Structures are given as structure tokens and as C-alpha cells.
CSV table of C-alpha atoms in Angstrom, one decimal:
chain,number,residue,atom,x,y,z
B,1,UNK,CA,122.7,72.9,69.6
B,2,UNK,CA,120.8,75.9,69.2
B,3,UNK,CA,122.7,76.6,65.6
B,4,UNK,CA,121.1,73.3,64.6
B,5,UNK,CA,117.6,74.1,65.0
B,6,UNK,CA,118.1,77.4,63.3
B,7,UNK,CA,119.2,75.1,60.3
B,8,UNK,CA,117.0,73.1,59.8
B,9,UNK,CA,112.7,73.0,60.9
B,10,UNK,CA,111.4,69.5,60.7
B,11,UNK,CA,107.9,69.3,62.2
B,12,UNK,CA,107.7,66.4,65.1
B,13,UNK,CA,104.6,63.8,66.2
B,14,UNK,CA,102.7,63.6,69.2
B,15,UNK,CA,105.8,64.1,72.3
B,16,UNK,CA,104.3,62.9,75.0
B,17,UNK,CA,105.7,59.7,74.4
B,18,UNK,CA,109.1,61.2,74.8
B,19,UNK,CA,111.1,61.0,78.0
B,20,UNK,CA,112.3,64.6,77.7
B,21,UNK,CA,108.7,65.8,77.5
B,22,UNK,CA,107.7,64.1,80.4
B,23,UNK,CA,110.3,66.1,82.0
B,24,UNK,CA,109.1,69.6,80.6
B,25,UNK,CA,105.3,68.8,81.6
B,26,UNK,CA,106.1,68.3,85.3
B,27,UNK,CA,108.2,71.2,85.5
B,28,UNK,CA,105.2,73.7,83.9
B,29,UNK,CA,103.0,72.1,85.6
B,30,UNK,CA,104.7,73.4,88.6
B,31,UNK,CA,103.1,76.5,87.2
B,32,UNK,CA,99.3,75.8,88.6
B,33,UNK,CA,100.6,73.8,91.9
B,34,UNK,CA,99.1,75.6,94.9
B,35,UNK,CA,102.9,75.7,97.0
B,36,UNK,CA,104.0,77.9,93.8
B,37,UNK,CA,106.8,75.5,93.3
B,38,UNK,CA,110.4,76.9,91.7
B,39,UNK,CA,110.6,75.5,88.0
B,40,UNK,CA,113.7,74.8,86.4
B,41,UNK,CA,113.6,76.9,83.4
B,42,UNK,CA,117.0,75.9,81.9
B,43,UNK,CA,115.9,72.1,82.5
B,44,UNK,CA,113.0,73.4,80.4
B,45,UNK,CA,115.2,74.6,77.6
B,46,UNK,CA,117.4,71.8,77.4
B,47,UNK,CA,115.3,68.9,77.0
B,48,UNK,CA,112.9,70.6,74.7
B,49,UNK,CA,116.6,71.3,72.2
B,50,UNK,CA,116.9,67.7,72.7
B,51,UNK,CA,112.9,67.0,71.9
B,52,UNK,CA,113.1,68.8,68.9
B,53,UNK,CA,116.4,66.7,67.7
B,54,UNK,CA,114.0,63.4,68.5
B,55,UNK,CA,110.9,64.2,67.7
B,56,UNK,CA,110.8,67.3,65.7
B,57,UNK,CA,109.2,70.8,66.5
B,58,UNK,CA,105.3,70.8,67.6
B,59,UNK,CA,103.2,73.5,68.6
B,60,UNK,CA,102.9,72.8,72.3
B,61,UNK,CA,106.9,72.1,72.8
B,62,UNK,CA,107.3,75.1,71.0
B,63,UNK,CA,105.2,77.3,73.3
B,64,UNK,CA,107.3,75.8,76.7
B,65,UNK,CA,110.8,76.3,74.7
B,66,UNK,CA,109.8,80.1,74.2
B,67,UNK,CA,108.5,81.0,78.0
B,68,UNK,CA,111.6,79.1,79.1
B,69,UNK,CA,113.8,81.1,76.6
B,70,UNK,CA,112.4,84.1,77.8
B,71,UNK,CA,112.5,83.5,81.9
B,72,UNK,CA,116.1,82.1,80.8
B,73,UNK,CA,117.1,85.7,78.7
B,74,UNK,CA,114.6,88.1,78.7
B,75,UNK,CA,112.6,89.6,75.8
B,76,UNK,CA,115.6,88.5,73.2
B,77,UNK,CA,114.8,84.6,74.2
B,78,UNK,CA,111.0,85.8,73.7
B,79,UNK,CA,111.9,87.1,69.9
B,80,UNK,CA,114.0,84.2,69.1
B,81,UNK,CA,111.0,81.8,70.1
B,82,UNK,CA,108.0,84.0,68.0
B,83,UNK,CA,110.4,83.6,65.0
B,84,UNK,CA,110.9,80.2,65.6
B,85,UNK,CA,107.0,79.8,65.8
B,86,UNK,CA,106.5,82.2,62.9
B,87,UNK,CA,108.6,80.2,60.4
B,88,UNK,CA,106.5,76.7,62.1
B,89,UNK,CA,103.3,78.2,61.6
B,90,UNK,CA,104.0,79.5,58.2
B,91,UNK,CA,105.8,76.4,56.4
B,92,UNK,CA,104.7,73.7,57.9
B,93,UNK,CA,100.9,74.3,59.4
B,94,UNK,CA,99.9,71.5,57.2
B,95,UNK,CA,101.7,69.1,58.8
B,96,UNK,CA,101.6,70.6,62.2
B,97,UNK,CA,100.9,68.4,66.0
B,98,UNK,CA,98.4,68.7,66.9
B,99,UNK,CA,96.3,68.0,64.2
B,100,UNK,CA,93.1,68.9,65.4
B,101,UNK,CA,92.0,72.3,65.4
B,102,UNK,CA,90.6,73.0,68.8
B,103,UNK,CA,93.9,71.8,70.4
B,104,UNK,CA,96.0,74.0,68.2
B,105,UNK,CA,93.7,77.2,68.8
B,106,UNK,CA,94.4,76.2,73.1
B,107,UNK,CA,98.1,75.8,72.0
B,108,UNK,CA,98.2,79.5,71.1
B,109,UNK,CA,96.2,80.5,73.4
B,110,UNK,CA,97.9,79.3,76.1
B,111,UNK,CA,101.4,80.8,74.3
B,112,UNK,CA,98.8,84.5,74.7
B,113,UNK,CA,97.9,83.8,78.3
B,114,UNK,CA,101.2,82.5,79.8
B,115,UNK,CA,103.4,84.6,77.6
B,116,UNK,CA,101.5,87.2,76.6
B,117,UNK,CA,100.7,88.1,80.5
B,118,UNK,CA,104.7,88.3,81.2
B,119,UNK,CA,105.5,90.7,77.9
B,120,UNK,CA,102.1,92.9,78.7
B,121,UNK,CA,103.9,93.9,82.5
B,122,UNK,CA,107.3,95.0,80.4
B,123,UNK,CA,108.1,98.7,79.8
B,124,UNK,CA,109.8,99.4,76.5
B,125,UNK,CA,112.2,102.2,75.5
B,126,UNK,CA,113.9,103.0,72.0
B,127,UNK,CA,117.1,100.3,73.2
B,128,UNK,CA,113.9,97.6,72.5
B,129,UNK,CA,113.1,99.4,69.2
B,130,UNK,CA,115.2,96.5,67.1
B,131,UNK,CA,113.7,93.7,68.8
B,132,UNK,CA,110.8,94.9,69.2
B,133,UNK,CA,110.2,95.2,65.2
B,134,UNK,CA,111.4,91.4,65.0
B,135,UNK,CA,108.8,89.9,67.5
B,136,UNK,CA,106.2,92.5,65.7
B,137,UNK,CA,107.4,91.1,62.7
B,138,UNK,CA,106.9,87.6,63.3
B,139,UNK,CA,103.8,87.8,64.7
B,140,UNK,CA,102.4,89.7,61.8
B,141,UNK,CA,103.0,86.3,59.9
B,142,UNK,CA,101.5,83.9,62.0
B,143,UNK,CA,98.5,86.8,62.6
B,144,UNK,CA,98.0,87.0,58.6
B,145,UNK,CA,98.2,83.2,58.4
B,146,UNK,CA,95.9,82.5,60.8
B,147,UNK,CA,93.5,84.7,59.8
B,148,UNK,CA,94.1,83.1,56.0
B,149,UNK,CA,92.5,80.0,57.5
B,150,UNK,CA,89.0,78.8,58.2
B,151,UNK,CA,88.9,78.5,61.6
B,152,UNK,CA,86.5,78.1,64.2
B,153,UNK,CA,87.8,80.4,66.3
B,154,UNK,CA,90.4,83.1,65.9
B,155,UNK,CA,93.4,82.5,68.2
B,156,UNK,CA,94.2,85.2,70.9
B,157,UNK,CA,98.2,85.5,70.1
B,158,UNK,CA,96.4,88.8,67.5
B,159,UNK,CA,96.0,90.3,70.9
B,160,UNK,CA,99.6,89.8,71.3
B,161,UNK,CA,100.4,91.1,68.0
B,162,UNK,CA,98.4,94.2,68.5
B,163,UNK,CA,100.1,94.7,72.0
B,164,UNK,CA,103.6,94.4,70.6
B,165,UNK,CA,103.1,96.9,67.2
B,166,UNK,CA,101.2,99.6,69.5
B,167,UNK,CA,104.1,99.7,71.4
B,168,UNK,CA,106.4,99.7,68.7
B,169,UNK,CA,104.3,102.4,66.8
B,170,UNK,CA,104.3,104.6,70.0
B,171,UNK,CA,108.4,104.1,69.7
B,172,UNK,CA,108.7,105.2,66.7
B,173,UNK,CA,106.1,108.2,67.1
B,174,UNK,CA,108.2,109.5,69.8
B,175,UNK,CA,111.2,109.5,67.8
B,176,UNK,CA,109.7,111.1,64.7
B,177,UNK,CA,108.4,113.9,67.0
B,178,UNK,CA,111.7,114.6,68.4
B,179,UNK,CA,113.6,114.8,65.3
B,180,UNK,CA,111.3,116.5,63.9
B,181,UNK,CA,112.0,119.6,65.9
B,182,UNK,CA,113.8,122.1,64.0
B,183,UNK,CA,113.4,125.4,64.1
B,184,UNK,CA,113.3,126.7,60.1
B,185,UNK,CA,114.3,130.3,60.1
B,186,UNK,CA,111.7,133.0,58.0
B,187,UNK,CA,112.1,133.8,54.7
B,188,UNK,CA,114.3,136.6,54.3
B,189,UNK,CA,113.8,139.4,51.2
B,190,UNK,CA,116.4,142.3,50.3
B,191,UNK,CA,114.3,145.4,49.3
B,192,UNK,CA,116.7,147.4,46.7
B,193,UNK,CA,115.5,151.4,46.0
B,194,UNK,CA,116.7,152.8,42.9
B,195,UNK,CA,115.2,155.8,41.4
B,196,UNK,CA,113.2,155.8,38.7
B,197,UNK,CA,115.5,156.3,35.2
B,198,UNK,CA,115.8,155.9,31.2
B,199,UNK,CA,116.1,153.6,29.1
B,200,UNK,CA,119.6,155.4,27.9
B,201,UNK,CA,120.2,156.1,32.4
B,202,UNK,CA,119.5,152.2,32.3
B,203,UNK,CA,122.0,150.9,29.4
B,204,UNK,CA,125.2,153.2,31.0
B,205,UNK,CA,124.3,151.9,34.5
B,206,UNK,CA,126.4,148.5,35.7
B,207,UNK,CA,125.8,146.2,37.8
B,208,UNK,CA,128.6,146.9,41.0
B,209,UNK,CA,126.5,150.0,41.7
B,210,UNK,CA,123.7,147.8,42.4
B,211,UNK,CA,125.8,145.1,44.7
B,212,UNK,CA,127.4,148.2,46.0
B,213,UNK,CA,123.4,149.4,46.9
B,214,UNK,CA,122.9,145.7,48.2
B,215,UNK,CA,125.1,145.2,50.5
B,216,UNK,CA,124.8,148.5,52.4
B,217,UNK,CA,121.1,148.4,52.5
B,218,UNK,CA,119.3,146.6,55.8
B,219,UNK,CA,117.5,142.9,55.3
B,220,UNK,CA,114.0,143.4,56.2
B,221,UNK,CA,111.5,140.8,57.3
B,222,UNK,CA,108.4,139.9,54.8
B,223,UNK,CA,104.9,139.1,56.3
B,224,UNK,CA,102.8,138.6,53.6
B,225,UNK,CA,99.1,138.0,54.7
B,226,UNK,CA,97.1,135.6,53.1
B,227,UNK,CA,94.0,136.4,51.4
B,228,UNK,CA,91.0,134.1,51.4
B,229,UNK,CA,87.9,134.3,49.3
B,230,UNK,CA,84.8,135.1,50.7
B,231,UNK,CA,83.1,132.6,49.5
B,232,UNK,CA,79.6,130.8,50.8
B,233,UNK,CA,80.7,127.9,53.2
B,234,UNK,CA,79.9,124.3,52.0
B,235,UNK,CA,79.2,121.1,54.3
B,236,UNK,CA,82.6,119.3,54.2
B,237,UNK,CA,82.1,115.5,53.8
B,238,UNK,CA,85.9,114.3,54.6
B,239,UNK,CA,85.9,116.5,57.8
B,240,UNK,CA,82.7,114.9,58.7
B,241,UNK,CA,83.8,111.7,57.7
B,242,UNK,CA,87.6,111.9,59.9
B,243,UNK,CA,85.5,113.7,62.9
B,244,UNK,CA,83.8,110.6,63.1
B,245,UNK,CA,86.6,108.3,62.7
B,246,UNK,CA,88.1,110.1,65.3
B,247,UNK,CA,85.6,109.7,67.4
B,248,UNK,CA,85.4,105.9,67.4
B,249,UNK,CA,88.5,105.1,67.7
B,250,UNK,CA,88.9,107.7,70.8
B,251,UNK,CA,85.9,105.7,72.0
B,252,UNK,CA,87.9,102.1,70.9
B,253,UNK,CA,90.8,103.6,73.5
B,254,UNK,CA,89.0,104.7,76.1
B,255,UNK,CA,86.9,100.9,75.7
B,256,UNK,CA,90.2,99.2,75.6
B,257,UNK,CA,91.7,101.2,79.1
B,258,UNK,CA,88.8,100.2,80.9
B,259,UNK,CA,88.9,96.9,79.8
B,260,UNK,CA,92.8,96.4,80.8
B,261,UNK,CA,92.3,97.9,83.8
B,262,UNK,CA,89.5,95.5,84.8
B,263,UNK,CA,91.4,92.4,83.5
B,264,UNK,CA,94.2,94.0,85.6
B,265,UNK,CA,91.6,94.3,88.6
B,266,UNK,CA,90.5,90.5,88.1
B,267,UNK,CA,94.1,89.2,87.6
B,268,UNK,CA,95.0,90.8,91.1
B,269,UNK,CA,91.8,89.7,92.7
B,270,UNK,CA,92.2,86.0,91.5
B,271,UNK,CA,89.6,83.6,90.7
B,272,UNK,CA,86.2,84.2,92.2
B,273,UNK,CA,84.3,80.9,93.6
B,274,UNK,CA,80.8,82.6,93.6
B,275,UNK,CA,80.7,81.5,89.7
B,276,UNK,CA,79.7,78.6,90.7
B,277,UNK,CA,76.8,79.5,93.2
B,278,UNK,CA,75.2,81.9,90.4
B,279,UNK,CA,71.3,80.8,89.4
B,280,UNK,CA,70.4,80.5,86.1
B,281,UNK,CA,68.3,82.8,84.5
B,282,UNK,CA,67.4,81.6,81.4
B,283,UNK,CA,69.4,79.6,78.8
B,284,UNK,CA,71.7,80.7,76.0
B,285,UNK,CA,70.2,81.0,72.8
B,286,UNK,CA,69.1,78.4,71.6
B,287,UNK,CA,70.7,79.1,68.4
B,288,UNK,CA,74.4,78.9,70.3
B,289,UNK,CA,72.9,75.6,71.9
B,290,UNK,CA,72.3,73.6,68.7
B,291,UNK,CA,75.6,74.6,67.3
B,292,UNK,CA,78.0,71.7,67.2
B,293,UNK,CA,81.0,74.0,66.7
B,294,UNK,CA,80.1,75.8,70.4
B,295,UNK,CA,79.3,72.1,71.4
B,296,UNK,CA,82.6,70.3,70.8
B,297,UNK,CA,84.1,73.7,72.3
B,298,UNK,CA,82.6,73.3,75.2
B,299,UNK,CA,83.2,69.6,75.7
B,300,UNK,CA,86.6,70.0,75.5
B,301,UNK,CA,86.6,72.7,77.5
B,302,UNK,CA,84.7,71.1,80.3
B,303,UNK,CA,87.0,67.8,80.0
B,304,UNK,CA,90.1,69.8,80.3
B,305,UNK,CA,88.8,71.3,83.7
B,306,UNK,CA,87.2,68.0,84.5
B,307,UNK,CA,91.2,66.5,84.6
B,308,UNK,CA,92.6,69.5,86.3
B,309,UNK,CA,90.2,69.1,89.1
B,310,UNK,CA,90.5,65.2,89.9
B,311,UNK,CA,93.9,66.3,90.1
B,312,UNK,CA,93.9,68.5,93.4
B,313,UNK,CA,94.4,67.6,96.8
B,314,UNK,CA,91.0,67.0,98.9
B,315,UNK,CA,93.2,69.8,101.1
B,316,UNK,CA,93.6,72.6,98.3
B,317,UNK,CA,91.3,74.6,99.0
B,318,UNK,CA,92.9,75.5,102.4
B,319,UNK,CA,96.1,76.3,100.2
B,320,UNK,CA,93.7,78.4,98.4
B,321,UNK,CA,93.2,80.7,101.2
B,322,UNK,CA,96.8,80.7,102.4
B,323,UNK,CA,97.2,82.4,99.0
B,324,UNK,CA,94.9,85.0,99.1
B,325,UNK,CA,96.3,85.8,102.5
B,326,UNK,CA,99.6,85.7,101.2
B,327,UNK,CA,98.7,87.6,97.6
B,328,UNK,CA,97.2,90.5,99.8
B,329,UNK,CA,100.3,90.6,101.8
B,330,UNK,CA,102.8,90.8,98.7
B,331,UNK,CA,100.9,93.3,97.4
B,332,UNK,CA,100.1,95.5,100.8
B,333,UNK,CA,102.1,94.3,103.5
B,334,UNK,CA,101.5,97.1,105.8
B,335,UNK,CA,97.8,97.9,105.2
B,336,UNK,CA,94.6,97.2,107.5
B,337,UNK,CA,92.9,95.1,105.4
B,338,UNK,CA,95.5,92.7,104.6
B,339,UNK,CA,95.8,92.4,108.7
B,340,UNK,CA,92.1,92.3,108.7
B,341,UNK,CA,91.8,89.8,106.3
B,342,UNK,CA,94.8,87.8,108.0
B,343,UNK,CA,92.7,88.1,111.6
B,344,UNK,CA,89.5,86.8,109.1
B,345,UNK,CA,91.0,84.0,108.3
B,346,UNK,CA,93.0,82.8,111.7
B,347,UNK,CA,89.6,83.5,113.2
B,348,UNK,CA,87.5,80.9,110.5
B,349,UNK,CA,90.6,78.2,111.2
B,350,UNK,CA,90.5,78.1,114.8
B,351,UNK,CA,87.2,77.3,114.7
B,352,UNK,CA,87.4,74.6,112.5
B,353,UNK,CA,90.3,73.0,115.0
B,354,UNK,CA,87.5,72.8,117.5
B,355,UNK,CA,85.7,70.3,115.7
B,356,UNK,CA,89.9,68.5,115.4
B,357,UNK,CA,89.8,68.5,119.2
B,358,UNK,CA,86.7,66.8,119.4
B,359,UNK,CA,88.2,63.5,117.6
B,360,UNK,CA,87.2,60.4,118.7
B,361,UNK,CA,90.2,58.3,120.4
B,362,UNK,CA,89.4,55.1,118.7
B,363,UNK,CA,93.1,53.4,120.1
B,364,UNK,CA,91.3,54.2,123.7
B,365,UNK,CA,88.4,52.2,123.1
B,366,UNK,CA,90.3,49.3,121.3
B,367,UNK,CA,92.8,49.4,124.4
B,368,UNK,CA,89.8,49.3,126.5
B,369,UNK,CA,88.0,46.3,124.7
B,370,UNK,CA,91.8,44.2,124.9
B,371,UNK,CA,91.9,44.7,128.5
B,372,UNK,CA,88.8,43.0,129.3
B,373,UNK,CA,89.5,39.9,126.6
B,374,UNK,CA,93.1,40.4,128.7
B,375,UNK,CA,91.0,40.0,132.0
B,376,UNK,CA,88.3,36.9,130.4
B,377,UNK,CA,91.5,35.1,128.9
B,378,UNK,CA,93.2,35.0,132.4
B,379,UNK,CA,90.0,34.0,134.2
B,380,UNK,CA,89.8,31.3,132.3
B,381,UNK,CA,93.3,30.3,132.4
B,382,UNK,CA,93.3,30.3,136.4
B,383,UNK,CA,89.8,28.8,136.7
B,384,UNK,CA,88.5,32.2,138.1
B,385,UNK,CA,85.2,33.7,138.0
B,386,UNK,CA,84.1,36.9,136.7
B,387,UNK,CA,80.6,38.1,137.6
B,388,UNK,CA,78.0,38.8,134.4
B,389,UNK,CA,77.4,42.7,136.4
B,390,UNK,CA,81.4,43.6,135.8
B,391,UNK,CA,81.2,42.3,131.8
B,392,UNK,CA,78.3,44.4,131.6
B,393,UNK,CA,79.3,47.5,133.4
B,394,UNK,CA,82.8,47.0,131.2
B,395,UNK,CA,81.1,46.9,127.3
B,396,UNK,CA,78.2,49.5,128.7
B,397,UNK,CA,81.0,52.0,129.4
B,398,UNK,CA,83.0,51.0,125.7
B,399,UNK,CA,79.4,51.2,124.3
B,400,UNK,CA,78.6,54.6,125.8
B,401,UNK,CA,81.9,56.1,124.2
B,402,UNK,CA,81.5,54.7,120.8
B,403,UNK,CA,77.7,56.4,121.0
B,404,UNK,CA,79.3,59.7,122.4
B,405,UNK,CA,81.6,59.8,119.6
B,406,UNK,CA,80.8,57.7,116.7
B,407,UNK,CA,83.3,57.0,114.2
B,408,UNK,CA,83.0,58.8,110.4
B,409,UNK,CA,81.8,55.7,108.6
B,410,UNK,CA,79.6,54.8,111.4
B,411,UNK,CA,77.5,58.0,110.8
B,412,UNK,CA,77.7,57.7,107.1
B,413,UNK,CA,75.9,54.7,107.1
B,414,UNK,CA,73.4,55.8,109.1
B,415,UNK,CA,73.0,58.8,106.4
B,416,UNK,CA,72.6,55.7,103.8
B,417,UNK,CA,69.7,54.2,105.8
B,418,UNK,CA,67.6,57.2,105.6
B,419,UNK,CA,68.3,57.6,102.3
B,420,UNK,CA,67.5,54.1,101.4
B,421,UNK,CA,64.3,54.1,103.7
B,422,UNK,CA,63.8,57.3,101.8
B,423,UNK,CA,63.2,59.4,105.0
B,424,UNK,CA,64.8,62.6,105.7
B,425,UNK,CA,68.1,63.1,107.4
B,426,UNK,CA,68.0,64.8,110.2
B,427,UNK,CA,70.0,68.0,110.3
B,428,UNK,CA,72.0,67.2,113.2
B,429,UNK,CA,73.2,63.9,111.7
B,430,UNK,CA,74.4,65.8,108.4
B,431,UNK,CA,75.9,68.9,110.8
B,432,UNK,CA,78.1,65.9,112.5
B,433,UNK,CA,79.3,64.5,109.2
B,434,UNK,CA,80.2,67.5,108.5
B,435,UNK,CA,81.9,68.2,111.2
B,436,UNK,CA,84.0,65.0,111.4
B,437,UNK,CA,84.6,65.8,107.6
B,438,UNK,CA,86.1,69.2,107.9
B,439,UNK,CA,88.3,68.1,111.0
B,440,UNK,CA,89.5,64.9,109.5
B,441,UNK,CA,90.5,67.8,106.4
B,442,UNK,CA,92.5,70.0,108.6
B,443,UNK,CA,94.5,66.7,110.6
B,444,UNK,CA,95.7,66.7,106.6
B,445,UNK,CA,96.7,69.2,106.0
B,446,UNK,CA,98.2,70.3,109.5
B,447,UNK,CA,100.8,67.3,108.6
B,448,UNK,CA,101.4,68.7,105.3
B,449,UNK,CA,102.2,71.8,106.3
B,450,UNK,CA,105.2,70.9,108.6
B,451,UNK,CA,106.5,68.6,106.0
């Protein structure tokens, strides 16, 4: 099957109306699921061969196929799929899903993010030199076509590009320098004496008396010193001018460490939630505001979040800190803070199974309320009396728990009727609802977690 598609490329319409890609978007979806669920990378593979027979080859298909050829085989399944993409991107960009522009910048984005994070964490040596020039090959041609276009927005997969030939130049350095090391042996010069004679001594003299004189004489080393001018020094332009390109891009390196290591600081850290409690300041420019470009970025931006979000669990966020309990613990298993920050959060959820404890036992009060129509229906059935004081003292007792411990809804509404009498509401009412909230929350997810 695999033959086939290196025989032919025939570009493919929107998949999602495709069984088999159905299949392949719940399995990398998997992905982003807060259990860290095990996708099935060879189911991955297979169906998008089978999409591609169906449909033909789009950019998003093409983007699964390659991270599943690469957890499947390693960095070779990563080269076959950036040459696969290449030879897409370069033929057939015209007539490419998706068609819109914003959708295929994310496409490759999202090919720089998901796959680009695995390759980055690889160490290379010269065995990786050959495949190593074939992904930096292929990635030089969708780099030059991209950059051929007028795009909005350059695609990150250049990052990737630059990634892969800096390691691949450092390769190849290394191999240069070693070969390179030869030692060249001195220049060697025979000093011959012969005494000084005339012409006549010169025409009877032959030349095995000076071989003879040749070979018995010693080899001697010759040092000859160089001798420089003494000339007035002059301001050197092209020294000034590589000094300083030196200096940037010594700058440009040390910039770009720093910069890894704090993407490599944030990517261990995770996702930071005080974003969303910042103040603003000021806003943008207002040159960035009115620009529709920025604008349609933004919306789709915002709607893609808005989709992912309505498609948590109301109990994620307690999977949330289970990870970062259980990140801190992969990373140091044996170290205070990750058994301080395991106490932290044991700490923060036994306090929240107070406010579980305090439930309300609704089945009590509804068992309570059957026994006396129970009582009323056989008093009535016997012609027996039962006195006004016992109903009474019965619903005062029911009424008295319900008040104690009023259901959820029951103190929602009363939140709705200060709000509709516009009055304030009481702090105490809101701490309640709270309350109730959170432990209604943790009942959740305390039966998800032994399932």
C-alpha cells in the first residue's frame, strides 16, 4: 500500500466526511485528553493509507500520517512523511485542502508544534547524517515555497527547517575537522658545497661526483623568516565589517539559548492559569486593532479555543492538578518539593470533602414526608384520628431540615430574587452556593476516578 502512494500524489477534499478520518481524529485527540490516553499509532497509519486511496492527500491527514509514521519507526518514518509533504506542498499547493489560508498556516503549525517538539528532544550522530540531509532537504522546499507566497503569516515548520540543517551543518563540521587532521611534514632542502672552480674545472666535471656529494651530505631543515614591510597601518574595513558580523550572530546564539531554555522551562512548567487573572493595562495599538488580517486571526483563534473548552469535563480541572502532581513526580520522584507539593494538594482536597460530608440527605426527608401520608392514609382507612399538634410537630421537623440544609436549586433561586429585586446577595448565600457547587464537583469526580 505504501508503494502506491509513492506512485502516484492525487490531492484529496475535505476528509472529515470519511469514516477512516473519523477514526484518526479520535485517536489524536487522545492527545489533549486529561487521563493521557494510549493512542493507537498503527491504527493511525492504516486508515490515513486507506484515506489517501479515498479521498486523496490533504494537509491535515498528511500531518497525522507523518507523527504516526514517526512514533510507528522513528526518525526514517519522520523523513519519509516531510518528503511526502514536500512533493504535496510543491506540486499541488494550488489545489491543496484546506483552501483557506489561515487553516493551512495552523495545519503546519501544528505539524511544527506536535512534531517538531518530538524531533527537537532527539540527539543526532553521523549514522543520522543520510537522513538527516533528506528531511533537511525536503524542508528546504516547502521553506522556499512558502516563503515564495504572499502569506499572512509565515508558517513555523522554518523553525523546523533551521533545527534540522544546524544539526546537520554541525555533523558535517565535525567530520571535516577530523579529517582534516593531518600532520604535513616541513619542507626539506639538501644544501650541496662545492668549491668555487672554472669554467674549463666546470666543463671536465660530471655529474656522479655531484650525486656522489648528495647523498653523503646531511638533510638540513630550512626556516625561512618572513619579512614584512614597515609600512603605516591603515583602518581595515572587512575586519571591521566580519568583527561585527561576528558579533551579532554570537549575540543571535546566545538570544536563541536563552530563548530554548525558557521554552524548555515553560514546556516543563505547563500552562499557567494566572493569564487569565492579568489586568489590562492599556490596549494594543490601535494600528494592530483595526487590522482585519490580525482580526480574522484572532477570531479563529478564539473560536478554536472556544470549541476545545465546551468540550471539557465540568471535573477537569481537578485532573488538572492530578497532573501537575503527577508531572512533578516523573520528573523528581524523590525530591521535597514534589512531596511538598503532593501534601499541598491532599491538604486543599480534604478540605473541599468537608463541604461533601455536609450533603443534604434529600432520600431522608422524602422517606420522612411518605411516612406521615403512610400514617394520614391509614387513619383514614381505619376511621382513626390524628390530632392537628402531631401533623404539625411532623412537617415542622421536615421543614426545619430542608431550612438546615437547603437543596442547590433551592439557593439558586433565592440568588435570582436578589438579583431580580436588584438587591445585593448576601455573601453568605453566595459562600453556600459555592460550597454545595464545589462538593457536588468532587461527588463527580470521586466516581470517576474508581471507574
Amino acid at each position: 500500500m505504501k508503494e502506491n502512494i509513492v506512485q502516484f500524489i492525487k490531492t484529496g477534499d475535505d476528509p472529515s466526511q470519511y469514516v477512516e478520518f473519523g477514526i484518526i481524529k479520535s485517536e489524536i485527540n487522545k492527545l489533549s485528553h486529561p487521563r493521557q490516553l494510549q493512542v493507537d499509532w498503527k491504527l493511525i497509519e492504516k486508515n490515513a493509507l486507506i484515506l489517501f486511496e479515498k479521498n486523496g492527500i490533504d494537509l491535515l491527514t498528511i500531518s497525522y500520517y507523518t507523527l504516526a509514521r514517526y512514533n510507528n519507526d522513528g526518525f526514517i518514518g519522520f523523513v519519509e512523511g516531510c518528503e511526502l509533504l514536500a512533493a504535496l506542498i510543491h506540486h499541488k499547493w494550488d489545489q491543496l485542502w484546506p483552501m483557506q489560508e489561515i487553516s493551512r498556516i495552523d495545519a503546519l503549525d501544528w505539524f511544527n508544534s506536535r512534531i517538531g517538539n518530538l524531533i527537537r528532544k532527539l540527539t543526532f550522530t553521523r549514522e543520522d547524517i543520510i537522513f538527516l540531509q533528506r528531511a533537511s532537504n525536503s524542508l528546504e522546499i516547502v521553506t522556499i515555497k512558502i516563503q515564495q507566497l504572499p502569506l499572512k503569516r509565515l508558517p513555523k515548520i522554518v523553525d523546523l527547517y533551521d533545527f534540522i540543517k544546524t544539526n546537520l551543518d554541525t555533523l558535517d563540521y565535525q567530520l571535516n575537522k577530523n579529517s582534516s587532521k593531518i600532520k604535513h611534514k616541513p619542507i626539506r632542502k639538501t644544501l650541496i658545497y662545492a668549491p668555487e672552480v672554472t669554467k674549463d674545472d666546470e666543463l671536465n666535471n660530471n655529474q656522479s661526483t655531484l650525486k656522489h656529494q648528495e647523498d653523503i651530505l646531511p638533510e638540513i631543515l630550512i626556516n625561512t623568516p618572513s619579512i614584512t614591510p614597515n609600512n603605516k597601518k591603515r583602518f581595515s574595513w572587512t575586519c571591521f565589517g566580519l568583527g561585527m558580523l561576528f558579533a551579532i550572530i554570537f549575540c543571535l546564539g546566545i538570544t536563541q539559548f536563552f530563548n530554548y531554555q525558557h521554552e524548555q522551562k515553560l514546556a516543563i512548567a505547563g500552562p499557567n492559569l494566572s493569564w487569565f487573572n492579568k489586568k489590562q493595562t492599556a490596549l494594543p495599538n490601535r494600528i494592530l486593532i483595526d487590522n482585519p488580517n490580525i482580526r480574522a486571526e484572532i477570531y479563529e483563534n478564539y473560536k478554536m479555543q472556544l470549541l476545545e473548552i465546551t468540550s471539557h469535563s465540568p471535573i477537569s480541572f481537578y485532573y488538572y492538578a492530578d497532573n501537575l502532581v503527577n508531572n512533578m513526580q516523573s520528573l523528581w520522584p524523590d525530591s521535597p518539593e514534589h512531596k511538598q507539593l503532593y501534601n499541598d494538594w491532599q491538604k486543599i482536597f480534604e478540605l473541599k470533602k468537608i463541604y461533601h460530608n455536609k450533603k443534604l440527605d434529600l432520600n431522608n426527608v422524602i422517606n420522612k414526608v411518605d411516612m406521615l401520608k403512610s400514617e394520614v392514609d391509614y387513619a383514614i382507612i381505619n376511621n382513626q384520628y390524628i390530632t392537628l399538634d402531631y401533623l404539625h410537630n411532623a412537617l415542622t421537623k421536615i421543614q426545619e431540615e430542608l431550612e438546615n440544609q437547603k437543596p442547590i436549586e433551592e439557593v439558586l433561586r433565592e440568588i435570582e430574587d436578589y438579583q431580580q429585586m436588584n438587591a445585593e446577595i448576601p455573601d453568605k448565600l453566595k459562600q453556600d452556593f459555592h460550597q454545595q457547587l464545589q462538593a457536588l464537583i468532587l461527588r463527580y469526580y470521586l466516581i470517576e476516578k474508581q471507574n
